[in-house]
Amino acid sequence: MTDAPASDQLVTALGPVTPAELGRTNCHEHLFQRSPLLPDDTLDDPVRSASELADLGGSGFESMVDATPIGLGRRPADLAAASRQAGVHVVATTGRHRDAHYTDQPWVLALDEDRLTQIMINDVQRGLAVDDTQHRERPVDQVDLAMGPGGLPVRASVLKVGLDYWEITAVERTTVAAITRVHAATGAAVLVHTEFATAAHEVLDLLAADGVAESRVVIAHADRNPDLGLHAELAARGAFLGHDGAGRAKDQPDQVLIDLAAALVDRGHGDRILLGADVARARRYRSYGGLPGLAHLGQRFLPRLRERIGADAVETILVANPAHWLVDHGTQRRETSA
Ligand SMILES: [Zn+2]
């Protein structure tokens, strides 16, 4: 693919880095987000969000994936500025979440496969618009691009689709179809938001049928259904498992996630786990006055995980796995499917 980026680099909000520069990576958080599903939890304060990112860095992470897709308050210029200020690499996302997030923005749901493909390719190759609502009115090559503090446009390197509970709606299928085209053109990694890991096999089937290898896809929120058999099956297919629910005590104790990770490591699937915490709510960010904050994962969860599975296995999960998911290594597809 002539359009494909250099296979050994990843474009962050501040520009290209090598996989080695990524270091320890939190694979699912949101610095900025606005959704009708979370009306009292908007993340939209550049100062507070940059401060929270600095907390994440202080808890032992060098990089973070911001998983906010089109239309949900991405604030790309502020994202890049926060990255510069906190000294943490941030990888931006494009794509479309599940239908329920767009009840107040029907124009996003109305984007057809061609239009969504154009916008996502623009986000990956040229840069994000200063505000996604510009895509309502303007052709993709006429939006104003958000600029980072270094003077470069802010580009995305992750393609996201959100799915419903045991359902892939017509709009969500359109997103999957657009993602397969953008992945073919750019080699960007794919993130699938699932509701409790339902429809995970089905979406992997859809993606694989159009040439997206499982080894470039993460099933986000897989740990909301801590079913070892399912996780082992998905890992055996080559997919990455998003274990991104630490700190959600109302859903399950962190011990469940630690036990699950340990069992997967025992079965030889430690190379398929990606960690994050998807805190994602103002009331859960310290800088916005809440708890436990983005540092919970590094400060409270990781020491327990290290004690259980060992420091080397945790390092693989934090460093090697994110680089394999995010970066188009070229040979990885063959290695994984061999
Ligand atoms: Zn999320």
Coordinates of C-alpha atoms and ligand atoms in Angstrom, one line a residue:
M1 CA 0.0 0.0 0.0
T2 CA 1.7 3.2 -1.1
D3 CA -0.3 5.2 1.5
A4 CA 0.8 3.0 4.4
P5 CA 3.0 4.7 7.0
A6 CA 6.5 3.5 7.7
S7 CA 6.0 0.1 9.2
D8 CA 8.2 0.7 12.3
Q9 CA 6.6 4.0 13.4
L10 CA 3.5 5.1 15.2
V11 CA 1.9 8.6 14.9
T12 CA 1.0 10.0 18.3
A13 CA -0.8 13.3 18.9
L14 CA 2.6 15.0 18.8
G15 CA 4.0 13.1 15.8
P16 CA 5.8 9.9 14.9
V17 CA 7.5 7.7 17.6
T18 CA 9.2 4.3 17.3
P19 CA 7.6 1.4 19.1
A20 CA 10.5 1.4 21.6
E21 CA 9.7 5.0 22.6
L22 CA 6.1 4.0 23.5
G23 CA 7.2 2.2 26.6
R24 CA 4.6 1.3 29.2
T25 CA 1.2 2.0 27.6
N26 CA -2.2 2.3 29.0
C27 CA -4.4 1.2 26.1
H28 CA -7.8 2.7 27.0
E29 CA -8.6 6.0 28.7
H30 CA -10.3 9.3 27.7
L31 CA -8.7 12.7 28.4
F32 CA -11.7 14.4 26.7
Q33 CA -15.2 13.1 26.3
R34 CA -18.8 14.3 26.0
S35 CA -21.7 12.0 25.5
P36 CA -25.5 12.1 26.2
L37 CA -24.9 8.7 28.0
L38 CA -22.7 10.5 30.6
P39 CA -24.4 13.8 31.1
D40 CA -22.8 14.8 34.4
D41 CA -19.3 13.4 33.6
T42 CA -18.1 15.6 30.7
L43 CA -14.3 15.7 30.4
D44 CA -13.7 19.1 28.7
D45 CA -11.3 21.1 30.9
P46 CA -7.8 21.3 29.3
V47 CA -6.0 22.2 32.5
R48 CA -7.7 19.4 34.6
S49 CA -7.3 16.8 31.9
A50 CA -3.6 17.6 31.4
S51 CA -3.1 17.4 35.2
E52 CA -4.8 13.9 35.2
L53 CA -2.5 12.8 32.4
A54 CA 0.5 13.9 34.5
D55 CA -0.9 11.7 37.3
L56 CA -1.0 8.8 34.9
G57 CA 2.6 9.5 33.9
G58 CA 3.6 9.6 37.5
S59 CA 2.0 6.2 38.2
G60 CA 4.4 4.6 35.7
F61 CA 3.1 5.0 32.2
E62 CA 4.9 6.5 29.3
S63 CA 2.0 6.4 26.9
M64 CA -1.8 6.3 26.7
V65 CA -4.4 5.6 24.1
D66 CA -7.3 8.2 24.1
A67 CA -10.2 6.2 22.9
T68 CA -12.7 9.0 22.2
P69 CA -14.0 8.7 18.6
I70 CA -15.7 11.2 16.2
G71 CA -18.3 13.5 17.6
L72 CA -17.8 12.9 21.3
G73 CA -15.7 15.9 22.3
R74 CA -12.2 14.9 21.2
R75 CA -10.6 18.3 21.5
P76 CA -7.5 17.3 19.5
A77 CA -5.4 20.5 20.0
D78 CA -5.9 20.2 23.8
L79 CA -5.1 16.5 23.6
A80 CA -1.7 17.3 22.0
A81 CA -1.0 20.1 24.4
A82 CA -1.8 17.9 27.4
S83 CA 0.6 15.3 26.0
R84 CA 3.4 17.9 25.7
Q85 CA 2.7 19.3 29.1
A86 CA 2.5 16.0 30.9
G87 CA 5.4 14.3 29.0
V88 CA 3.2 11.3 28.2
H89 CA 2.7 10.1 24.6
V90 CA -1.0 10.1 23.6
V91 CA -2.4 8.1 20.7
A92 CA -5.6 9.6 19.3
T93 CA -8.6 7.6 18.0
T94 CA -11.0 8.0 15.1
G95 CA -14.1 6.0 14.2
R96 CA -17.7 5.8 15.5
H97 CA -19.0 4.6 18.8
R98 CA -22.2 2.6 19.2
D99 CA -25.5 4.3 18.2
A100 CA -26.6 5.2 21.7
H101 CA -23.8 7.8 22.0
Y102 CA -25.2 9.9 19.2
T103 CA -28.9 10.5 20.1
D104 CA -28.2 14.2 20.1
Q105 CA -26.1 14.1 16.9
P106 CA -28.0 12.3 14.2
W107 CA -25.5 13.6 11.6
V108 CA -22.9 11.2 12.9
L109 CA -25.2 8.2 12.5
A110 CA -26.1 9.5 9.0
L111 CA -22.5 9.3 7.7
D112 CA -22.5 6.5 5.1
E113 CA -19.6 4.1 4.5
D114 CA -17.8 6.3 1.9
R115 CA -18.1 9.5 4.0
L116 CA -17.0 7.8 7.2
T117 CA -14.1 6.2 5.4
Q118 CA -13.0 9.6 4.0
I119 CA -13.2 11.2 7.4
M120 CA -11.2 8.4 9.1
I121 CA -8.5 8.4 6.4
N122 CA -8.3 12.2 6.8
D123 CA -7.9 11.8 10.6
V124 CA -5.1 9.2 10.2
Q125 CA -3.2 10.7 7.3
R126 CA -3.8 14.5 7.4
G127 CA -5.2 15.3 10.9
L128 CA -8.3 15.8 13.0
A129 CA -10.6 18.8 12.4
V130 CA -10.6 21.4 15.1
D131 CA -14.1 20.4 15.8
D132 CA -15.8 17.3 14.4
T133 CA -19.0 19.3 13.7
Q134 CA -17.2 20.8 10.7
H135 CA -17.7 17.5 9.0
R136 CA -21.5 18.2 8.9
E137 CA -21.1 21.0 6.4
R138 CA -17.7 20.8 4.6
P139 CA -15.9 18.4 2.3
V140 CA -13.2 16.5 4.2
D141 CA -10.4 18.4 2.5
Q142 CA -11.8 21.8 3.6
V143 CA -12.0 21.3 7.4
D144 CA -9.6 23.3 9.6
L145 CA -7.1 21.0 11.1
A146 CA -6.3 21.0 14.8
M147 CA -2.6 21.8 15.4
G148 CA -0.5 20.5 18.2
P149 CA 2.0 22.7 20.2
G150 CA 4.8 21.6 17.9
G151 CA 2.9 23.0 14.9
L152 CA 1.9 19.6 13.4
P153 CA -1.7 18.5 12.8
V154 CA -3.0 16.1 15.3
R155 CA -3.4 12.7 13.7
A156 CA -5.2 9.5 14.9
S157 CA -3.7 6.0 14.9
V158 CA -6.5 3.8 16.2
L159 CA -9.8 3.0 14.4
K160 CA -12.7 2.4 16.8
V161 CA -16.2 0.9 16.4
G162 CA -18.7 0.6 19.2
L163 CA -21.1 -2.4 19.3
D164 CA -24.3 -2.9 21.3
Y165 CA -25.1 -5.8 23.6
W166 CA -25.3 -8.9 21.5
E167 CA -26.1 -6.8 18.5
I168 CA -24.2 -5.2 15.6
T169 CA -26.7 -2.6 14.2
A170 CA -26.9 -1.5 10.6
V171 CA -25.0 1.7 11.4
E172 CA -22.4 -0.3 13.4
R173 CA -21.9 -2.7 10.4
T174 CA -21.3 0.4 8.2
T175 CA -18.6 1.5 10.7
V176 CA -17.0 -2.0 10.6
A177 CA -17.0 -1.8 6.7
A178 CA -15.4 1.6 6.7
I179 CA -12.8 0.5 9.2
T180 CA -11.7 -2.4 7.0
R181 CA -11.1 0.0 4.2
V182 CA -9.2 2.5 6.3
H183 CA -7.1 -0.3 7.9
A184 CA -6.2 -1.6 4.4
A185 CA -5.1 1.9 3.4
T186 CA -3.2 2.9 6.5
G187 CA -2.4 -0.2 8.6
A188 CA -3.9 1.5 11.7
A189 CA -4.9 -0.7 14.7
V190 CA -8.6 -1.5 15.5
L191 CA -10.4 -1.1 18.8
V192 CA -13.8 -2.7 19.2
H193 CA -15.9 -1.4 22.1
T194 CA -18.1 -4.3 23.2
E195 CA -20.8 -4.6 25.8
F196 CA -19.5 -7.3 28.1
A197 CA -17.5 -8.9 25.2
T198 CA -20.8 -9.9 23.5
A199 CA -20.6 -10.3 19.7
A200 CA -16.7 -10.4 19.9
H201 CA -16.3 -13.5 17.7
E202 CA -18.9 -12.1 15.3
V203 CA -17.1 -8.8 14.8
L204 CA -13.7 -10.6 14.5
D205 CA -15.3 -12.7 11.7
L206 CA -16.6 -9.6 9.9
L207 CA -13.2 -7.9 10.2
A208 CA -11.2 -11.0 9.2
A209 CA -13.4 -11.6 6.2
D210 CA -12.2 -8.2 4.9
G211 CA -8.6 -8.6 5.6
V212 CA -8.1 -7.3 9.2
A213 CA -6.0 -9.8 11.1
E214 CA -7.1 -10.5 14.6
S215 CA -3.7 -9.6 15.8
R216 CA -4.4 -5.9 15.0
V217 CA -7.7 -5.9 16.9
V218 CA -8.5 -5.4 20.6
I219 CA -11.8 -6.5 22.1
A220 CA -12.2 -3.6 24.5
H221 CA -14.0 -4.3 27.8
A222 CA -13.6 -8.0 27.4
D223 CA -13.0 -8.2 31.2
R224 CA -16.5 -7.0 31.9
N225 CA -17.3 -10.6 31.2
P226 CA -14.4 -12.4 33.0
D227 CA -15.1 -15.7 31.3
L228 CA -11.8 -17.5 31.1
G229 CA -13.0 -19.9 28.4
L230 CA -14.1 -17.0 26.1
H231 CA -11.0 -15.0 26.7
A232 CA -8.8 -18.1 25.9
E233 CA -10.8 -18.6 22.7
L234 CA -10.4 -15.0 21.6
A235 CA -6.7 -15.0 22.4
A236 CA -6.2 -18.3 20.5
R237 CA -7.7 -16.5 17.4
G238 CA -4.9 -13.9 17.9
A239 CA -7.1 -11.1 19.1
F240 CA -6.0 -8.8 21.9
L241 CA -8.1 -8.7 25.1
G242 CA -8.9 -5.3 26.6
H243 CA -8.6 -5.7 30.3
D244 CA -9.7 -2.1 31.0
G245 CA -12.0 -2.2 34.0
A246 CA -9.8 -1.9 37.0
G247 CA -11.3 0.1 39.9
R248 CA -15.0 -0.7 38.9
A249 CA -15.8 -2.1 42.3
K250 CA -19.6 -2.1 41.7
D251 CA -19.1 -4.4 38.8
Q252 CA -16.4 -6.7 40.1
P253 CA -13.4 -6.5 42.5
D254 CA -10.0 -6.0 40.9
Q255 CA -9.1 -9.5 42.3
V256 CA -11.3 -11.0 39.6
L257 CA -9.2 -9.2 36.9
I258 CA -6.0 -10.3 38.5
D259 CA -7.1 -13.9 38.7
L260 CA -8.3 -13.8 35.0
A261 CA -4.9 -12.3 33.8
A262 CA -3.0 -15.0 35.8
A263 CA -5.1 -17.8 34.3
L264 CA -4.5 -16.4 30.8
V265 CA -0.8 -16.2 31.5
D266 CA -0.8 -19.8 32.7
R267 CA -2.4 -20.9 29.4
G268 CA 0.2 -19.0 27.4
H269 CA -1.9 -16.0 26.5
G270 CA 0.0 -13.4 28.4
D271 CA 0.9 -11.9 25.0
R272 CA -2.7 -11.0 24.2
I273 CA -3.6 -8.8 27.2
L274 CA -3.8 -5.0 27.0
L275 CA -4.3 -3.0 30.1
G276 CA -6.2 0.2 30.7
A277 CA -8.9 1.4 33.1
D278 CA -11.3 3.4 31.0
V279 CA -12.0 5.7 33.9
A280 CA -13.7 8.1 31.5
R281 CA -15.8 10.1 33.9
A282 CA -15.2 13.5 35.5
R283 CA -16.5 12.1 38.8
R284 CA -13.8 9.5 38.7
Y285 CA -10.9 11.9 37.9
R286 CA -9.0 13.4 40.8
S287 CA -8.3 16.6 38.8
Y288 CA -12.1 17.1 38.4
G289 CA -12.6 16.5 42.2
G290 CA -13.3 12.7 42.0
L291 CA -11.8 9.3 42.7
P292 CA -9.9 7.1 42.0
G293 CA -8.2 8.9 39.1
L294 CA -6.1 7.7 36.3
A295 CA -3.3 6.7 38.7
H296 CA -5.3 3.9 40.2
L297 CA -4.2 1.3 37.7
G298 CA -0.5 2.0 38.1
Q299 CA -0.5 2.7 41.9
R300 CA -3.0 0.1 43.2
F301 CA -3.6 -2.5 40.5
L302 CA -0.2 -3.1 39.0
P303 CA 1.7 -3.9 42.2
R304 CA -0.9 -6.7 42.9
L305 CA -0.6 -8.0 39.4
R306 CA 3.2 -8.0 39.6
E307 CA 3.0 -9.9 42.8
R308 CA 0.7 -12.5 41.2
I309 CA 2.2 -13.1 37.7
G310 CA 5.7 -11.6 38.1
A311 CA 7.3 -8.4 36.9
D312 CA 8.4 -9.8 33.6
A313 CA 4.9 -10.9 32.6
V314 CA 3.6 -7.5 33.5
E315 CA 6.3 -5.8 31.5
T316 CA 5.2 -7.8 28.4
I317 CA 1.6 -6.7 28.9
L318 CA 2.6 -3.1 29.4
V319 CA 5.3 -2.7 26.7
A320 CA 5.5 -5.4 24.1
N321 CA 1.7 -6.1 23.7
P322 CA 0.7 -2.5 23.0
A323 CA 3.5 -2.1 20.5
H324 CA 2.4 -5.2 18.7
W325 CA -1.2 -4.1 18.6
L326 CA -0.6 -0.5 17.6
V327 CA 2.3 -0.8 15.1
D328 CA 2.0 -2.4 11.7
H329 CA 5.1 -4.6 12.0
G330 CA 4.5 -6.3 8.7
T331 CA 5.7 -9.7 9.8
Q332 CA 3.4 -9.9 12.8
R333 CA 0.4 -11.0 10.7
R334 CA 2.4 -14.0 9.4
E335 CA 3.8 -14.8 12.9
T336 CA 0.5 -14.8 14.6
S337 CA -1.4 -16.8 12.0
A338 CA 1.4 -19.4 11.6
Ligands
ZN1 ZN -13.8 3.9 26.7

